[in-house]
Amino acid sequence: MAKLNPEVLEWAVRRSDLPQEQVLKAFPKFPQWLDGSWKPTARQLRDFAIKTHVSVSDLFSASIPDYSLQIADFRTRDDLPALDPSPELFDSVEAMLSRQEWMREFFIHEGYPRVGFVGSRKGQPLTDATATALAQGMHALLRLDDDWARACPTVPDALRVLKDAIERAGISVVINGVVGDNTHRKLEVSEFRGFTLADEYAPLVFVNGRDAKNAQLFTLIHELCHLAFSQTGVSNAPEDEDGDIEMERFCNAVAAEFLVPSNVLLPWWSSHPMAPYKKVQTISRSCKASFVVVARKAHDEGLLGQNEFFATLKKHQEETAAVATPGKGGGNYYLNERYKLGLVFSDAVIAAVHSGYLTYRDAYDLTGMSAPSFQKYLEEVA
């Protein structure tokens, strides 16, 4: 008869990052589970597995189960091993991989064309010229001119415009700050900003919705860059750092050039006589890019000297509360849900249900909705 493995029980608690007091409050006899003097009931084991985000069968494993990251980790360099993912990141990647697999099968079945952008830059050198060319190519692909963000009243408006443009190009975009709809399982920005799942039929970009809105804009383009090289993996390269990983640094350069094109920045900078700090602030508001991205771009273009650059950043840090707060919910729940699920995926599910390719039960599982919620969703957005 299978026995509980105390090492696995302790590992599950560590992995879930649950405080010891919380574990003992929920399972007072947990120490006795570990020493074998008390056997938990089936229900207790199920509750423990749910709380620690593992399967019940894992608790009986002879060794620690493998919950390493399912995709490449762009957060590490050289041949270092991938960082252990939190249960929230692991489960988010798992859900998106399942979603992508379904979309790929459906799109092939329906005769959808390949998304030509995926892998379009594969094998090209990571040079400044390539970064500029890729940023320009993205503007053309998305049908957004160099100064597109100026017409957007706010950063959230710009984010929606960019997201919609990417999805019109056949690339699924998911922006979420929690695992599925579980508001108790938040995605930590300190762990990751986004990830990319490359596929020629069903490419997918996931952005951490807990991040600041202008950071989400940056991450979207950063992840698109990975798609151009047909790369699947998790990123956490902040827009305010160059980083020490070549590909991440390159993707940051592409994102900066897309959001603050040199051919927009240079003439504007020279034609507006104002203090450097004010210039950076004004361009940031116009391009909807973060202050730090604009300042770094100005520095890289030789518009801000080294000392001036650091002085500008210091003043910015002193004048702003550098706390990223996620956007608050509001409006129509079902339209918000469509936005969160992504237009490519949402429209595919609706089409598949109506054609009979996908059963309602499978649609509930794919979207994470209950039967009544999905029925209402169809009425609201179809």
XYZ file of C-alpha atoms in Angstrom:
382
model
C 0.000 0.000 0.000
C 1.342 3.439 -0.961
C 2.602 5.606 1.876
C 2.726 9.351 2.223
C 6.201 10.729 1.611
C 7.013 13.295 4.347
C 9.719 14.872 2.154
C 7.120 15.532 -0.536
C 4.706 16.984 2.024
C 7.376 19.429 3.223
C 8.354 20.246 -0.373
C 4.711 20.976 -1.268
C 4.453 23.470 1.600
C 7.741 25.170 0.631
C 6.721 25.364 -3.022
C 3.345 26.893 -2.197
C 5.043 29.480 0.034
C 2.340 28.951 2.664
C 3.246 30.255 6.142
C 3.681 27.478 8.702
C 0.944 28.982 10.873
C -1.516 28.795 7.986
C -0.662 25.134 7.352
C -1.122 24.251 11.014
C -4.377 26.185 11.216
C -5.806 24.257 8.263
C -4.204 20.918 9.220
C -3.477 20.861 12.982
C -2.044 17.350 12.841
C 0.354 18.104 9.973
C 3.442 17.422 12.163
C 1.991 13.979 12.917
C 1.518 13.380 9.168
C 5.226 13.948 8.801
C 6.323 11.524 11.521
C 3.715 8.940 10.526
C 1.866 8.909 13.844
C -1.355 10.149 12.282
C -2.920 9.327 8.907
C -4.900 12.100 7.208
C -8.298 11.335 5.722
C -8.850 11.294 1.956
C -10.642 14.624 2.212
C -7.778 16.184 4.176
C -5.285 15.006 1.562
C -7.449 16.433 -1.205
C -7.725 19.773 0.608
C -3.982 19.799 1.248
C -3.270 19.104 -2.437
C -5.627 21.908 -3.508
C -4.076 24.357 -1.063
C -0.517 23.536 -2.181
C -1.413 23.230 -5.888
C -0.178 19.675 -6.441
C -1.995 16.430 -7.196
C -2.891 13.936 -4.465
C -0.860 11.248 -6.218
C 2.231 13.486 -5.943
C 2.041 13.178 -2.152
C 2.752 9.469 -2.433
C 5.705 9.837 -4.820
C 8.955 8.139 -3.844
C 10.860 11.318 -4.760
C 10.193 15.019 -5.177
C 7.944 15.479 -8.253
C 9.278 17.453 -11.203
C 7.506 20.803 -11.335
C 10.275 22.616 -13.166
C 9.379 25.271 -15.726
C 7.738 23.684 -18.782
C 9.325 26.132 -21.252
C 12.671 27.891 -21.703
C 13.711 30.435 -19.104
C 15.010 33.701 -20.583
C 15.648 34.940 -17.034
C 18.831 32.869 -16.729
C 22.053 33.128 -18.688
C 24.641 30.742 -20.106
C 23.886 27.167 -19.038
C 22.425 27.952 -15.631
C 19.326 25.912 -14.743
C 15.885 27.476 -14.973
C 14.579 29.129 -11.827
C 11.970 27.123 -9.938
C 8.579 28.558 -10.896
C 5.929 29.438 -8.362
C 2.736 27.347 -8.553
C 1.064 30.415 -10.058
C 3.550 30.739 -12.919
C 3.618 26.970 -13.463
C -0.170 26.716 -13.660
C -0.451 29.771 -15.935
C 2.067 28.316 -18.391
C 0.323 24.936 -18.247
C -3.065 26.512 -19.014
C -1.672 28.525 -21.929
C 0.104 25.481 -23.393
C -3.210 23.591 -23.349
C -4.979 26.557 -24.907
C -2.351 26.844 -27.632
C -2.526 23.132 -28.420
C -6.287 23.380 -28.913
C -6.026 26.525 -31.049
C -3.357 24.949 -33.252
C -5.520 21.883 -33.937
C -8.593 24.027 -34.609
C -6.804 26.480 -36.905
C -5.228 23.687 -38.949
C -8.596 21.927 -39.185
C -10.219 25.150 -40.412
C -7.463 25.841 -42.945
C -6.063 28.964 -41.301
C -2.776 30.201 -42.817
C 0.483 30.189 -40.901
C 1.425 33.385 -39.060
C 4.365 34.518 -41.143
C 5.782 36.822 -38.476
C 6.766 33.859 -36.278
C 10.401 33.014 -37.017
C 10.696 35.787 -39.596
C 13.979 37.023 -38.049
C 15.373 33.660 -37.014
C 19.133 33.461 -37.522
C 19.622 37.218 -37.900
C 22.386 38.887 -35.861
C 21.391 40.747 -32.705
C 22.664 44.117 -33.905
C 21.338 47.667 -33.659
C 20.467 47.545 -37.360
C 18.431 44.358 -36.853
C 16.658 45.890 -33.858
C 15.696 48.996 -35.848
C 14.559 46.939 -38.832
C 12.486 44.645 -36.622
C 10.807 47.572 -34.843
C 9.944 49.119 -38.213
C 8.678 45.755 -39.443
C 6.411 45.499 -36.399
C 4.938 48.935 -37.130
C 4.168 47.766 -40.667
C 2.743 44.427 -39.503
C 0.469 46.063 -36.943
C -0.426 48.997 -39.224
C 0.571 51.493 -36.571
C 2.565 54.533 -37.646
C 5.623 55.686 -35.738
C 3.687 58.222 -33.696
C 0.577 56.048 -33.176
C 0.391 56.369 -29.391
C 0.012 60.164 -29.480
C -3.630 59.763 -30.523
C -4.387 57.568 -27.478
C -5.718 59.636 -24.537
C -4.265 57.331 -21.865
C -1.799 54.477 -21.447
C -4.634 51.911 -21.001
C -6.086 53.145 -24.299
C -2.709 52.648 -25.985
C -2.425 49.179 -24.487
C -5.805 48.196 -25.881
C -4.937 49.596 -29.337
C -1.658 47.679 -29.388
C -3.209 44.458 -28.108
C -5.989 44.605 -30.702
C -3.491 45.278 -33.499
C -1.375 42.281 -32.489
C -4.430 40.031 -32.370
C -5.538 41.219 -35.817
C -2.186 39.876 -37.007
C -3.205 36.411 -35.766
C -1.202 36.416 -32.525
C -3.153 35.571 -29.371
C -2.552 37.999 -26.499
C -3.488 37.200 -22.909
C -3.199 39.841 -20.187
C -3.969 38.530 -16.726
C -2.765 39.254 -13.226
C -4.071 36.090 -11.588
C -4.272 32.370 -12.333
C -7.416 32.035 -14.433
C -10.150 33.873 -12.536
C -8.784 33.097 -9.070
C -8.157 36.486 -7.470
C -6.464 34.763 -4.528
C -3.653 33.525 -6.797
C -1.865 36.657 -7.947
C 0.997 36.650 -10.443
C 4.054 38.387 -9.024
C 5.764 40.922 -11.293
C 8.998 40.258 -9.396
C 8.919 36.710 -10.783
C 8.030 37.370 -14.421
C 6.699 40.045 -16.753
C 5.490 37.789 -19.515
C 6.106 34.719 -21.627
C 5.869 33.681 -25.255
C 4.681 30.424 -26.808
C 5.922 30.317 -30.387
C 3.946 28.365 -32.969
C 3.434 28.962 -36.682
C -0.349 28.561 -36.405
C -1.180 29.591 -32.842
C 1.460 31.954 -31.414
C 0.603 33.267 -27.956
C 1.912 36.100 -25.809
C 1.091 36.280 -22.106
C 1.582 39.534 -20.188
C 1.482 39.826 -16.408
C -1.518 42.068 -15.762
C -0.213 42.975 -12.302
C 2.421 45.177 -13.924
C 2.049 48.897 -14.596
C 0.222 49.631 -17.865
C 3.181 51.252 -19.630
C 5.324 48.285 -18.559
C 2.743 45.969 -20.126
C 3.092 47.905 -23.387
C 6.839 47.341 -23.253
C 6.462 43.643 -22.413
C 4.063 43.083 -25.323
C 6.656 44.302 -27.824
C 9.481 42.529 -25.980
C 7.609 39.225 -26.290
C 6.762 39.889 -29.951
C 10.487 40.155 -30.529
C 10.934 36.636 -29.169
C 8.209 35.436 -31.546
C 10.095 36.924 -34.496
C 12.943 34.591 -33.567
C 10.497 31.706 -32.952
C 11.458 31.511 -29.274
C 9.296 30.100 -26.497
C 10.115 31.134 -22.937
C 9.549 33.262 -19.834
C 10.907 36.811 -19.584
C 11.520 39.212 -16.762
C 13.705 41.862 -18.350
C 12.494 45.195 -16.912
C 12.201 48.085 -19.337
C 14.450 50.175 -17.098
C 17.470 47.877 -17.295
C 19.695 46.662 -20.106
C 20.201 43.313 -18.391
C 23.142 41.005 -18.946
C 21.462 38.465 -21.223
C 22.087 39.294 -24.884
C 18.703 38.278 -26.273
C 16.798 40.044 -23.499
C 18.882 43.172 -24.028
C 18.144 42.988 -27.766
C 14.386 42.588 -27.196
C 14.471 45.579 -24.847
C 16.151 47.638 -27.573
C 13.467 46.613 -30.077
C 10.684 47.526 -27.625
C 12.272 50.923 -26.924
C 12.665 51.653 -30.643
C 9.060 50.607 -31.330
C 7.604 52.783 -28.562
C 10.028 55.713 -28.982
C 11.284 55.607 -32.593
C 14.517 57.461 -33.197
C 12.998 59.276 -36.186
C 10.356 60.699 -33.831
C 12.587 61.353 -30.832
C 15.542 63.103 -32.520
C 13.730 65.869 -34.416
C 11.339 66.531 -31.535
C 14.202 66.795 -29.043
C 16.145 69.303 -31.124
C 13.133 71.481 -31.895
C 11.808 71.934 -28.351
C 13.859 74.247 -26.104
C 13.132 72.987 -22.612
C 15.009 71.306 -19.758
C 16.017 67.664 -20.410
C 13.830 66.417 -17.555
C 10.795 68.171 -19.030
C 11.595 66.789 -22.484
C 11.711 63.225 -21.213
C 8.499 63.759 -19.279
C 6.689 65.181 -22.312
C 7.826 62.434 -24.686
C 6.901 59.783 -22.121
C 3.350 61.125 -21.973
C 3.104 61.344 -25.746
C 4.541 57.905 -26.561
C 2.905 56.250 -23.517
C 6.288 54.704 -22.691
C 7.679 54.854 -19.165
C 9.850 57.806 -18.153
C 12.845 55.501 -17.727
C 12.494 53.991 -21.217
C 12.497 57.461 -22.779
C 15.426 58.627 -20.657
C 17.475 55.554 -21.573
C 16.589 55.953 -25.246
C 17.670 59.611 -25.136
C 20.918 58.548 -23.489
C 21.565 55.841 -26.089
C 20.965 58.375 -28.869
C 23.508 60.768 -27.333
C 20.889 63.325 -26.300
C 21.603 62.896 -22.586
C 25.131 62.646 -21.229
C 25.955 60.097 -18.557
C 25.736 62.518 -15.632
C 22.628 64.183 -17.049
C 21.009 60.766 -17.517
C 21.556 59.703 -13.907
C 20.498 63.113 -12.592
C 17.274 62.863 -14.626
C 16.527 59.402 -13.246
C 17.244 60.516 -9.706
C 14.854 63.466 -10.011
C 12.190 61.188 -11.436
C 12.569 58.725 -8.568
C 12.276 61.534 -6.048
C 9.128 62.953 -7.639
C 7.177 59.782 -8.241
C 5.928 56.938 -6.090
C 7.510 54.079 -8.004
C 4.842 51.553 -7.163
C 3.215 49.647 -10.020
C -0.462 49.162 -9.373
C -2.613 46.949 -11.551
C -5.610 48.430 -13.285
C -8.900 48.136 -11.467
C -11.751 46.155 -12.906
C -14.953 47.727 -14.070
C -17.447 47.813 -16.894
C -19.107 44.804 -18.494
C -17.755 41.592 -16.964
C -18.144 39.571 -20.154
C -16.481 42.146 -22.394
C -13.645 42.344 -19.860
C -13.448 38.550 -19.933
C -13.136 38.584 -23.715
C -10.323 41.104 -23.434
C -8.571 39.006 -20.803
C -8.963 35.727 -22.704
C -7.712 37.362 -25.880
C -9.708 38.041 -29.027
C -8.030 35.328 -31.112
C -8.785 32.588 -28.589
C -12.227 33.868 -27.618
C -13.419 34.166 -31.216
C -12.005 30.718 -32.032
C -13.888 29.101 -29.137
C -17.157 30.775 -30.121
C -16.749 29.740 -33.771
C -15.854 26.162 -32.769
C -18.897 25.861 -30.493
C -21.267 27.191 -33.162
C -19.820 24.849 -35.810
C -20.013 21.814 -33.530
C -16.232 21.318 -33.565
C -16.104 21.990 -29.807
C -18.585 20.723 -27.215
C -19.980 23.095 -24.626
C -18.399 21.030 -21.858
C -14.952 21.358 -23.459
C -15.561 25.070 -23.959
C -16.211 25.436 -20.218
C -12.889 23.731 -19.484
C -10.935 25.768 -22.048
C -12.249 29.126 -20.878
C -12.446 28.259 -17.182
C -16.081 29.363 -17.082
C -19.081 27.669 -15.527
C -21.938 26.566 -17.797
C -24.202 29.558 -16.914
C -21.305 32.023 -17.274
C -20.313 30.658 -20.681
C -23.911 30.774 -21.932
C -24.145 34.395 -20.820
C -20.750 35.079 -22.382
C -22.041 33.845 -25.757
C -25.064 36.115 -25.498
C -22.968 39.162 -24.585
C -20.045 38.917 -27.019
C -20.978 36.610 -29.901
